PDB file of C-alpha atoms in Angstrom:
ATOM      1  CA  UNK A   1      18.050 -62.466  63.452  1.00  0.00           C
ATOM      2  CA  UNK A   2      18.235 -61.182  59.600  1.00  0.00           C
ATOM      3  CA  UNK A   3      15.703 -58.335  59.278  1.00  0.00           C
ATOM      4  CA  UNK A   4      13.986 -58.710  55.942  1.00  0.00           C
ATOM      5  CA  UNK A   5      13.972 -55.160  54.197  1.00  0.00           C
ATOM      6  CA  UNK A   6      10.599 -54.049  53.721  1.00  0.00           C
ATOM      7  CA  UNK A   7      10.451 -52.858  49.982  1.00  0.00           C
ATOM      8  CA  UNK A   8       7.340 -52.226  48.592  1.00  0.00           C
ATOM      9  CA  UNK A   9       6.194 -54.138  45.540  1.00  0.00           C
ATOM     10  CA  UNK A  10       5.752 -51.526  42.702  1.00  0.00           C
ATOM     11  CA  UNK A  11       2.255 -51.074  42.078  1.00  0.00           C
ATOM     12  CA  UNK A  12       1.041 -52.475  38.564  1.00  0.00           C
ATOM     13  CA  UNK A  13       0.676 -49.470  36.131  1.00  0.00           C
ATOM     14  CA  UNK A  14      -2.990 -48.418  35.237  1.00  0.00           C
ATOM     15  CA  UNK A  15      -2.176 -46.430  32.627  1.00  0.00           C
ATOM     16  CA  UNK A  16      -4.051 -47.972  29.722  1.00  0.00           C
ATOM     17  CA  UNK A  17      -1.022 -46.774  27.005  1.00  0.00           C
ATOM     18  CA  UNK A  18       1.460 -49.365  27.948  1.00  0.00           C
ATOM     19  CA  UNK A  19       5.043 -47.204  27.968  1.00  0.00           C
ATOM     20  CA  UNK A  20       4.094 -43.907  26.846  1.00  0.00           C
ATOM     21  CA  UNK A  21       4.590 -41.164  29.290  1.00  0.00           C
ATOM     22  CA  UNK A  22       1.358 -39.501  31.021  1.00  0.00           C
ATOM     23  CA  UNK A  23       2.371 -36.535  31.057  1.00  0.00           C
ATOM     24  CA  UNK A  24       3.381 -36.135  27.750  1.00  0.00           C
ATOM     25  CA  UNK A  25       0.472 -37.513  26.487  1.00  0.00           C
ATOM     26  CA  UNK A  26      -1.738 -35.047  28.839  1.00  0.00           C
ATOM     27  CA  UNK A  27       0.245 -32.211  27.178  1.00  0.00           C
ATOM     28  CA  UNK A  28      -0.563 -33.344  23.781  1.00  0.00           C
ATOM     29  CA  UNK A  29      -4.129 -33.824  24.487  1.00  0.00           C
ATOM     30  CA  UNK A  30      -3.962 -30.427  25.854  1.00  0.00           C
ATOM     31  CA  UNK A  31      -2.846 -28.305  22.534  1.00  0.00           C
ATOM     32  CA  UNK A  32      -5.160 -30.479  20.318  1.00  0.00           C
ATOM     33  CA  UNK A  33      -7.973 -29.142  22.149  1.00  0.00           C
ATOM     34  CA  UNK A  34      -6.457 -26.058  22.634  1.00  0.00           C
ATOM     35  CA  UNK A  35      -6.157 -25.764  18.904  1.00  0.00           C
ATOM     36  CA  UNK A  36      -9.782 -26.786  17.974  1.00  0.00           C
ATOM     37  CA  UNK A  37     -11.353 -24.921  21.306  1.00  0.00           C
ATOM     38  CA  UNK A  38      -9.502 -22.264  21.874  1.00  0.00           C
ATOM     39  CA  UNK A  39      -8.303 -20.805  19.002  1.00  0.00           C
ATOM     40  CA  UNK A  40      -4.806 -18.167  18.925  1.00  0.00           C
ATOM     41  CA  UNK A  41      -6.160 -14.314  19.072  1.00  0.00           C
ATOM     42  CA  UNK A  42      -2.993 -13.256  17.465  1.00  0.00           C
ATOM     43  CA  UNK A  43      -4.134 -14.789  13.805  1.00  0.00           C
ATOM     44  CA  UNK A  44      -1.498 -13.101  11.589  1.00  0.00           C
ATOM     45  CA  UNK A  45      -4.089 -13.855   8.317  1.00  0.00           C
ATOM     46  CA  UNK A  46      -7.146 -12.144   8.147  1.00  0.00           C
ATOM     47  CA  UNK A  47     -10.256 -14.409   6.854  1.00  0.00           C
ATOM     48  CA  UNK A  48     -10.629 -13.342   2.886  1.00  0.00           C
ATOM     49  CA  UNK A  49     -13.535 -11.043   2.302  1.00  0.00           C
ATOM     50  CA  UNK A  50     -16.411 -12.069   0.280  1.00  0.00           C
ATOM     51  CA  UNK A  51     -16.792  -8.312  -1.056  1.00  0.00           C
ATOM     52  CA  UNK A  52     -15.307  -7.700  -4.206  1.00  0.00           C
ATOM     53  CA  UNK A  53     -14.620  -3.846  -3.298  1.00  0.00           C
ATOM     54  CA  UNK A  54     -13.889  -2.174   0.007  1.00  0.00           C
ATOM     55  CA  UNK A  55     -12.816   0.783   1.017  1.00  0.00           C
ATOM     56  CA  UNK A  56      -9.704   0.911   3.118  1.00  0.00           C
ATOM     57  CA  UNK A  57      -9.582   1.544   6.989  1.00  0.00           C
ATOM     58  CA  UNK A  58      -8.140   4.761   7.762  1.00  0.00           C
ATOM     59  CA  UNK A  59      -9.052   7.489   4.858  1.00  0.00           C
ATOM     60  CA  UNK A  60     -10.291  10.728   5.731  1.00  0.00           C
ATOM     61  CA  UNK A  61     -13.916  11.447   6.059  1.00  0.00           C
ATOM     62  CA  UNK A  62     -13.316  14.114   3.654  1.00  0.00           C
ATOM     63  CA  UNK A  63     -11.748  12.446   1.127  1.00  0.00           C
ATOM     64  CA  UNK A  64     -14.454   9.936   0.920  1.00  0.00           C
ATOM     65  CA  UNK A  65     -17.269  12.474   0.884  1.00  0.00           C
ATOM     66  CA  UNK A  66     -15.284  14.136  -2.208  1.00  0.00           C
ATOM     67  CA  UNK A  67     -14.972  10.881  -3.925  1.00  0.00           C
ATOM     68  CA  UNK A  68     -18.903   9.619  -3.008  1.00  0.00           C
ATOM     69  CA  UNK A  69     -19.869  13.379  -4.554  1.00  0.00           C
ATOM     70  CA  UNK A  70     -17.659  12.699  -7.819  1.00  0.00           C
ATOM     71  CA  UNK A  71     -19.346   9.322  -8.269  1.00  0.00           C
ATOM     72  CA  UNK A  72     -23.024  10.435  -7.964  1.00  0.00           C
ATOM     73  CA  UNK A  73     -22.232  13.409 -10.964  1.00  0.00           C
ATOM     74  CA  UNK A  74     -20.570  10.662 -12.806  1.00  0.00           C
ATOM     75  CA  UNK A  75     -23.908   9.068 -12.240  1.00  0.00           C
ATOM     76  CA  UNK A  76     -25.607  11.767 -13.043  1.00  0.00           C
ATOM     77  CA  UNK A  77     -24.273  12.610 -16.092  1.00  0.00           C
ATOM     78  CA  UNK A  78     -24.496   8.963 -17.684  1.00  0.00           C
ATOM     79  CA  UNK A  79     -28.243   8.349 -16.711  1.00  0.00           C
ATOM     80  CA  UNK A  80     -29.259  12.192 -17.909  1.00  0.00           C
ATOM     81  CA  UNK A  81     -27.796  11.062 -21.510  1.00  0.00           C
ATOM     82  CA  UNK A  82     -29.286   7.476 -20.991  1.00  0.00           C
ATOM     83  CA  UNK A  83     -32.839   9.342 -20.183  1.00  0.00           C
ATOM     84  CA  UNK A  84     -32.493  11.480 -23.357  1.00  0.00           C
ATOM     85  CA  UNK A  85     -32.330   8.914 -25.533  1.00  0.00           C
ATOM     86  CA  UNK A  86     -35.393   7.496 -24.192  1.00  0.00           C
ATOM     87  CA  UNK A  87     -39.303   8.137 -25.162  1.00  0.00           C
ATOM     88  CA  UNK A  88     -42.192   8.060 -22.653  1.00  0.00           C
ATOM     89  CA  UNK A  89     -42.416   6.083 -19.427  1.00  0.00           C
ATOM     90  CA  UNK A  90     -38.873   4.947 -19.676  1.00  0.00           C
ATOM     91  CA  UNK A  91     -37.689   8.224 -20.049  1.00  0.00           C
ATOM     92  CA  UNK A  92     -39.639   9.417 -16.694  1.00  0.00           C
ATOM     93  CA  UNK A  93     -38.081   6.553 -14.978  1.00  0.00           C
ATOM     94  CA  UNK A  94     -34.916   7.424 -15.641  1.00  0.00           C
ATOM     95  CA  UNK A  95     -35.179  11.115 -15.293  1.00  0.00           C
ATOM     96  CA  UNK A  96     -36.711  10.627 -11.950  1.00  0.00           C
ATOM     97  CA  UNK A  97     -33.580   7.942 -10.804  1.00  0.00           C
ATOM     98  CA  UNK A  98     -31.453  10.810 -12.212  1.00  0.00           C
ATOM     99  CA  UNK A  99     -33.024  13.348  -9.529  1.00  0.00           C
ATOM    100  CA  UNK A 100     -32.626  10.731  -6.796  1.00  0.00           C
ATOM    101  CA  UNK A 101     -28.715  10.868  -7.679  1.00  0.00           C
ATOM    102  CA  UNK A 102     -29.164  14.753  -7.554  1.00  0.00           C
ATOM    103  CA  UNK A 103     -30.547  14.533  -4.098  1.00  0.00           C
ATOM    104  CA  UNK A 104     -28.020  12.619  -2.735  1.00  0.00           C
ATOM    105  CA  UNK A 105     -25.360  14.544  -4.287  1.00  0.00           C
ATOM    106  CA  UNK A 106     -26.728  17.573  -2.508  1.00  0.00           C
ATOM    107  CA  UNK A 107     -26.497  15.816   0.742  1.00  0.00           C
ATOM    108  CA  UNK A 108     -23.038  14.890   0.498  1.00  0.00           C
ATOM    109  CA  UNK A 109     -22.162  18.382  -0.804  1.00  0.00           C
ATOM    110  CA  UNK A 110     -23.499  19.493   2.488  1.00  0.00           C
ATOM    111  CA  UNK A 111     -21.523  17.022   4.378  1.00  0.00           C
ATOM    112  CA  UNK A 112     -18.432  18.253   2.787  1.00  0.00           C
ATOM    113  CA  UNK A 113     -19.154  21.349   3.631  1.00  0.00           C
ATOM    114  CA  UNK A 114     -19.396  20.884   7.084  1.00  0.00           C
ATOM    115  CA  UNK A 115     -16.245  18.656   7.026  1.00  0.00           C
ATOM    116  CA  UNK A 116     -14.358  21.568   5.300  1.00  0.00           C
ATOM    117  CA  UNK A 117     -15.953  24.421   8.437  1.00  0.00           C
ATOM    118  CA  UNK A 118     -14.742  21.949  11.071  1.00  0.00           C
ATOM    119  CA  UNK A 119     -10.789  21.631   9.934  1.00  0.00           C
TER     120      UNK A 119
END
């Protein structure tokens, strides 16, 4: 008596991509989504800025109160000669902007100050 060998008939394929391997289509689905999902923290390009000035990371607080004092006597200076050349109600307007610089360059005079008693 011949004993018939009992071999399984391999199972029709369900895999709707015909010879492709399904694994290596899994992994490819994988890093397309991980691409548009989840995207790399490690970005080595920053997005552009939409400012047209900045002021870099990193500079000392006193440094930028110096420069933020210079600026508001620059200010100062060009909106007292503006003013002068001005009659009436324009003239008030600008001498009274011209005190508003003053002010603030009193405040960051005392900010400096206090900067400069700390170090």
């Amino acid at each position: 008596m011949t004993k018939e060998s009992q071999t399984s008939p391999k199972p029709a394929s369900t895999f709707p991509y015909g010879d492709y391997a399904p694994e290596k289509l899994q992994e490819a689905a994988d890093r397309a989504l991980d691409h548009y999902l989840k995207p790399d923290d490690s970005e080595s390009d920053p997005k552009p800025s939409v400012q047209l000035f900045t002021v870099a990371d990193g500079i000392d607080t006193e440094v930028l109160l110096a420069n933020l004092s210079e600026t508001l006597a620059s200010a100062n200076a060009m909106l007292n000669d503006l003013a002068f050349d001005q009659d009436g109600s324009r003239r008030h307007v600008a001498l009274g902007v011209a005190q508003m610089i003053e002010l603030g360059m009193l405040l960051a005079n005392k900010c400096l100050d206090r900067v400069e008693l700390r170090t």
